[in-house]
PDB file of C-alpha atoms in Angstrom:
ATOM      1  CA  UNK A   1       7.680   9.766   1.667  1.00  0.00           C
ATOM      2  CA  UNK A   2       8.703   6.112   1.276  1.00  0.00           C
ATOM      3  CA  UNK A   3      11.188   6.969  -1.334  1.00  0.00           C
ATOM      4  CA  UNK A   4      12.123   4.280  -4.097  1.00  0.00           C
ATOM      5  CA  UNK A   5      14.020   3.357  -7.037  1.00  0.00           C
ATOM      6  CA  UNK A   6      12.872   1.539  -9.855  1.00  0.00           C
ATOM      7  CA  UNK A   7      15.875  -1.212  -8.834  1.00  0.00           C
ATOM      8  CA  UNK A   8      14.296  -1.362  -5.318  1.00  0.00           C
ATOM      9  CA  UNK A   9      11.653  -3.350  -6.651  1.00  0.00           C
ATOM     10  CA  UNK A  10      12.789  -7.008  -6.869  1.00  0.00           C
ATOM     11  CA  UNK A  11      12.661  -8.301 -10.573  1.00  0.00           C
ATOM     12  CA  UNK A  12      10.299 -10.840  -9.638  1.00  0.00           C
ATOM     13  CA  UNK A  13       7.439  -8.178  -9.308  1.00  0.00           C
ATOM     14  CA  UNK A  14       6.378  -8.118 -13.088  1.00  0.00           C
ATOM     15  CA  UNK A  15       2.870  -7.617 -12.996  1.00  0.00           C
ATOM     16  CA  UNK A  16       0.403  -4.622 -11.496  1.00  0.00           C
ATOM     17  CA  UNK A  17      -0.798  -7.797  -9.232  1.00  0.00           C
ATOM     18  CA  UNK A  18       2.708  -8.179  -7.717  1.00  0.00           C
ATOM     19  CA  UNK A  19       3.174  -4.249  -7.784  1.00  0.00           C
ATOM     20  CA  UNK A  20       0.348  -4.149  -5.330  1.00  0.00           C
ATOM     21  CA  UNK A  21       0.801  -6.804  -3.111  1.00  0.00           C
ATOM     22  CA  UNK A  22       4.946  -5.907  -2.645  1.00  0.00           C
ATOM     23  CA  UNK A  23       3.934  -2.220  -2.144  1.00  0.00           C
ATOM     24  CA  UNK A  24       1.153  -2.801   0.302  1.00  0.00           C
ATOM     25  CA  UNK A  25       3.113  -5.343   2.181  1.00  0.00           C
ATOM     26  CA  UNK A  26       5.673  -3.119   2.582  1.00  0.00           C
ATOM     27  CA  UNK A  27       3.579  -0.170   3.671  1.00  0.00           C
ATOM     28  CA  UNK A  28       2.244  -2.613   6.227  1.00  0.00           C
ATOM     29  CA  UNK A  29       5.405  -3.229   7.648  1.00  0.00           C
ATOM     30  CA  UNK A  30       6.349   0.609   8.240  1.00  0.00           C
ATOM     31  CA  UNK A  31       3.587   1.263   9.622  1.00  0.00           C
ATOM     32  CA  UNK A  32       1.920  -1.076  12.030  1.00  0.00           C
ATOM     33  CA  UNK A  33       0.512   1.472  14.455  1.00  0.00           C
ATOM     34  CA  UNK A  34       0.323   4.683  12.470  1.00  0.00           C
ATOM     35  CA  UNK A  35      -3.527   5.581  12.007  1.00  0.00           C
ATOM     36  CA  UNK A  36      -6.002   8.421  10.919  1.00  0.00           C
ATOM     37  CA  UNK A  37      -8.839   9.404  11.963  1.00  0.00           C
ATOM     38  CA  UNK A  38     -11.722   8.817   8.386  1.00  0.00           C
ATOM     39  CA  UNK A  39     -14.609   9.128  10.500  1.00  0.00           C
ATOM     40  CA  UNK A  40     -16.353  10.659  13.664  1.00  0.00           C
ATOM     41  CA  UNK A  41     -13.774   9.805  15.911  1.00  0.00           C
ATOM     42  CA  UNK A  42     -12.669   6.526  14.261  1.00  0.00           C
ATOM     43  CA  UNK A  43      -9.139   6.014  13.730  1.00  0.00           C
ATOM     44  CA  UNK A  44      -8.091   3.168  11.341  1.00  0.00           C
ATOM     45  CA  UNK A  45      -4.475   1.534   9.874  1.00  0.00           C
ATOM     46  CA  UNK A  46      -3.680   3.797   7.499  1.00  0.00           C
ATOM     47  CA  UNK A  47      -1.967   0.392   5.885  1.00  0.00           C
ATOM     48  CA  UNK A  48      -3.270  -2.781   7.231  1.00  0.00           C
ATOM     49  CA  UNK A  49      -2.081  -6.158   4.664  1.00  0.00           C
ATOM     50  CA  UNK A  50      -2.531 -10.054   5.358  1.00  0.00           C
ATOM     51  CA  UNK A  51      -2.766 -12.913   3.778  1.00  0.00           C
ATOM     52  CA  UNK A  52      -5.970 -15.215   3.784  1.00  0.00           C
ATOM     53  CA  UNK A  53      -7.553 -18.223   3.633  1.00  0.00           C
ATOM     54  CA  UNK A  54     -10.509 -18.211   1.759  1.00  0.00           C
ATOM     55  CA  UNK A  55     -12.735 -21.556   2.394  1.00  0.00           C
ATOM     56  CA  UNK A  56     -16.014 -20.251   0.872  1.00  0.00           C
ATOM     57  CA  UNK A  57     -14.676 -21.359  -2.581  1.00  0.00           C
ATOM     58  CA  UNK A  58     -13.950 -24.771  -4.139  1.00  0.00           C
ATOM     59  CA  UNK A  59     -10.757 -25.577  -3.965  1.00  0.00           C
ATOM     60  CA  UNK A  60      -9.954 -23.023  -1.064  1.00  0.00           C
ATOM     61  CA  UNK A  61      -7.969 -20.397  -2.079  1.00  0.00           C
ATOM     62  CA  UNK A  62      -5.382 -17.999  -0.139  1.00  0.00           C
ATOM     63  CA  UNK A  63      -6.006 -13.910  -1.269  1.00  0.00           C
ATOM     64  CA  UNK A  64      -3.899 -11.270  -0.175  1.00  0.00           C
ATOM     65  CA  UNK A  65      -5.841  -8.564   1.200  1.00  0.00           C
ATOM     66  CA  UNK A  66      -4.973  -5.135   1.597  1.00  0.00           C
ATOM     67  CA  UNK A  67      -6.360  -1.752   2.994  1.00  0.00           C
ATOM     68  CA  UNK A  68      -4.400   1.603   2.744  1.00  0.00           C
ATOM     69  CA  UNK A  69      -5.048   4.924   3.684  1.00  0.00           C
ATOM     70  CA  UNK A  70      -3.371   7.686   1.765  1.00  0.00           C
ATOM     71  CA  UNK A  71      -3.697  11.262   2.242  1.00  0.00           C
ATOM     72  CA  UNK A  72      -4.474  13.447  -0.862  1.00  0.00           C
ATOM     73  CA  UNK A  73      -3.444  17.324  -1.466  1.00  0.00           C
ATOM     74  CA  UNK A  74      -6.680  18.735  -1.783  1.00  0.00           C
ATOM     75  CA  UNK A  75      -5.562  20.760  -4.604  1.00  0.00           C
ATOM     76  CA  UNK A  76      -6.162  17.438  -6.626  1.00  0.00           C
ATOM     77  CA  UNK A  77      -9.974  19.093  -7.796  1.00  0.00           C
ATOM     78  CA  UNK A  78      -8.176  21.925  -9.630  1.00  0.00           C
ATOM     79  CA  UNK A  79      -5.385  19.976 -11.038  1.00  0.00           C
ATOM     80  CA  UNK A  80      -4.850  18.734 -14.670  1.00  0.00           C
ATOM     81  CA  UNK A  81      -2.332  16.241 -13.133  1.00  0.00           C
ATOM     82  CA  UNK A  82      -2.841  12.329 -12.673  1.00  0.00           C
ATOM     83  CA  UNK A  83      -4.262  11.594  -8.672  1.00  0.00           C
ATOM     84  CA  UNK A  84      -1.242   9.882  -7.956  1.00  0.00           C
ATOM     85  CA  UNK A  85       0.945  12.906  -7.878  1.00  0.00           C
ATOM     86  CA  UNK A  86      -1.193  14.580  -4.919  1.00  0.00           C
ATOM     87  CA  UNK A  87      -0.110  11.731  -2.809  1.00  0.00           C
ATOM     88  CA  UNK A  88       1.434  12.544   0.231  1.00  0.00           C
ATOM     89  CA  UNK A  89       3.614  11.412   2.377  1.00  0.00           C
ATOM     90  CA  UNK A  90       2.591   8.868   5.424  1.00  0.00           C
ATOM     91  CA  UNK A  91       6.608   8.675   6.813  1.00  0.00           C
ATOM     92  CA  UNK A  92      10.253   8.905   5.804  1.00  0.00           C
ATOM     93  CA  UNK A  93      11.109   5.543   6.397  1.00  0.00           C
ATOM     94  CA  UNK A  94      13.379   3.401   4.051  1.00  0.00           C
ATOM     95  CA  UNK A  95      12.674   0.456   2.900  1.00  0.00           C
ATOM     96  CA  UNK A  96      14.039  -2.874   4.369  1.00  0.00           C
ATOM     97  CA  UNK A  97      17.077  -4.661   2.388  1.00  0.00           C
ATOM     98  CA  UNK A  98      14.269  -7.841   2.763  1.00  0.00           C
ATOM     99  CA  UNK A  99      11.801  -6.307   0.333  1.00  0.00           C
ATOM    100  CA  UNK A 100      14.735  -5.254  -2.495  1.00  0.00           C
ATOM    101  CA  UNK A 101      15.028  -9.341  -3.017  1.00  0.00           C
TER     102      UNK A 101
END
């Protein structure tokens, strides 16, 4: 688990937008080469994030696009509890004094 505290999470991330884009980012960083296998012998990122530059619109726009991979108790189809909280864990790692700022 990539544990966290509320105060972790710079006070510039104020929306669900920013939520997602901080929290993917930061998944991508701890885990550049970790992968799983989600189909016949294909093994992908389990977090994979980047930013880019979209020239199909007018005026060109920059997206951040993200992909994770999270593994889910499988418990989670008997449950009354919310999916998030049969998340589990991808590593132990802390998070870098860069993304508290």
């Amino acid at each position: 688990m990539v544990a966290f505290a509320p105060s972790d999470v710079p006070s510039s991330v104020n929306s669900v937008e920013k939520l997602i884009v901080w929290a993917n980012s930061l998944m991508d960083e701890l885990h550049p080469s970790v992968t799983a296998i989600e189909a016949s012998g294909v093994a992908e990122r389990v977090c994979a994030s980047g930013l880019f530059k979209i020239t199909a619109t007018d005026p060109v726009t920059w997206r951040a696009i993200s992909r994770t991979s999270i593994p889910i108790g499988s418990s989670w189809r008997r449950g009354n509890a919310k999916i998030w909280t049969f998340a589990q864990d991808i590593s132990s790692q802390a998070i870098p004094t860069e993304y508290k700022s």
